[in-house]
């Protein structure tokens, strides 16, 4: 049978494409380390682009609001776009300057004395414990040995080789300079994205409508993308605002309580509060350790204050700011944190909740749409006691579980009466029990 030329060319092209794919796959596996290093270099080169995209995404609500405000006051569209982008950039730079103004002096003034006094603080604290144990007739040799080992190790770290310390300092300066350069490039990328955001959005939608065969598919994809955007923007912006408020409240309250290192501890608590669930513990543990070495009494007061503050944040401040932006229960929040911390490390702790919330939303929409096609109920509570669903869609339910309870003290069937009967005449009770079993058989 003669094969048409069109099919022959098609089959030949598919075979050639298969060979090319197999060849590329073999080359990739043979040069895996080189490919990974090249991929890492590409990601390192695009780090500034990614940083600019993140900053543009975070500043987009402020830019849009300021642009709409200027358009309402009869500014031209081009002028409104330029002024709103400039305003958002200035706000970002102002926040960075304020952050550096308040935090860097605290780090410079508090960290070096804290590092230098840490061996003495450990020694004094261990001496207090040793005196307490000795006064109560206990041996304090283990505490003394542990304190000496910690102090000697810390002093050896402080008095390390000056050349290695200089090399380490030079490498850190180079990393900081590279980070500063990436930040400057990221600012430029952010400005480009905010100024031309309509063009980028239009190009994305244009590509989507060109690739999809059905327009309804594009509508569904855009609907889900808008929902995921609401999840991410609501969670990220809300969590940043919540952490800022917690840091300010912590700073004011610790200053009123005359806590040492109040500003430094407030910065630690505010920054770590960005991480859901585990963030308060990450911030409270090192802060409590510093206060424990300084003043154990104030350490206890700080722990009580952090517990109260986190209860206020979890039940009042957080829900008011975040609302139900993720749609996840407490169990799934904990699950997402543990999962994405294993997969992505620190960034998984930060972004694991909105990422999992997006997956959860897509899966929920898929399940609900398939249930609607089958004319089945959508609410989850409808399926708690479901026994079976036949082909006609008729649902049969299981009866709710019933438990038989007996009173503890009143009545003949109470637990107390049975115990009394067993204590008074155990043989007759056993005989009655055997008789009952015999009658049953």
JSON list of C-alpha atoms in Angstrom, two decimals, residues 405-418 420:
[
{"chain": "A", "resi": 405, "resn": "UNK", "atom": "CA", "xyz": [-24.15, 6.29, 78.97]},
{"chain": "A", "resi": 406, "resn": "UNK", "atom": "CA", "xyz": [-24.80, 5.19, 82.55]},
{"chain": "A", "resi": 407, "resn": "UNK", "atom": "CA", "xyz": [-25.02, 7.53, 85.55]},
{"chain": "A", "resi": 408, "resn": "UNK", "atom": "CA", "xyz": [-22.18, 7.53, 88.01]},
{"chain": "A", "resi": 409, "resn": "UNK", "atom": "CA", "xyz": [-24.03, 7.68, 91.35]},
{"chain": "A", "resi": 410, "resn": "UNK", "atom": "CA", "xyz": [-27.85, 7.57, 90.99]},
{"chain": "A", "resi": 411, "resn": "UNK", "atom": "CA", "xyz": [-30.00, 4.62, 89.93]},
{"chain": "A", "resi": 412, "resn": "UNK", "atom": "CA", "xyz": [-29.65, 0.84, 89.82]},
{"chain": "A", "resi": 413, "resn": "UNK", "atom": "CA", "xyz": [-27.59, 0.94, 86.63]},
{"chain": "A", "resi": 414, "resn": "UNK", "atom": "CA", "xyz": [-25.11, 3.45, 87.97]},
{"chain": "A", "resi": 415, "resn": "UNK", "atom": "CA", "xyz": [-21.42, 2.68, 88.21]},
{"chain": "A", "resi": 416, "resn": "UNK", "atom": "CA", "xyz": [-21.45, 3.22, 91.97]},
{"chain": "A", "resi": 417, "resn": "UNK", "atom": "CA", "xyz": [-24.22, 0.66, 92.55]},
{"chain": "A", "resi": 418, "resn": "UNK", "atom": "CA", "xyz": [-22.37, -1.94, 90.47]},
{"chain": "A", "resi": 420, "resn": "UNK", "atom": "CA", "xyz": [-21.04, -1.68, 95.75]}
]
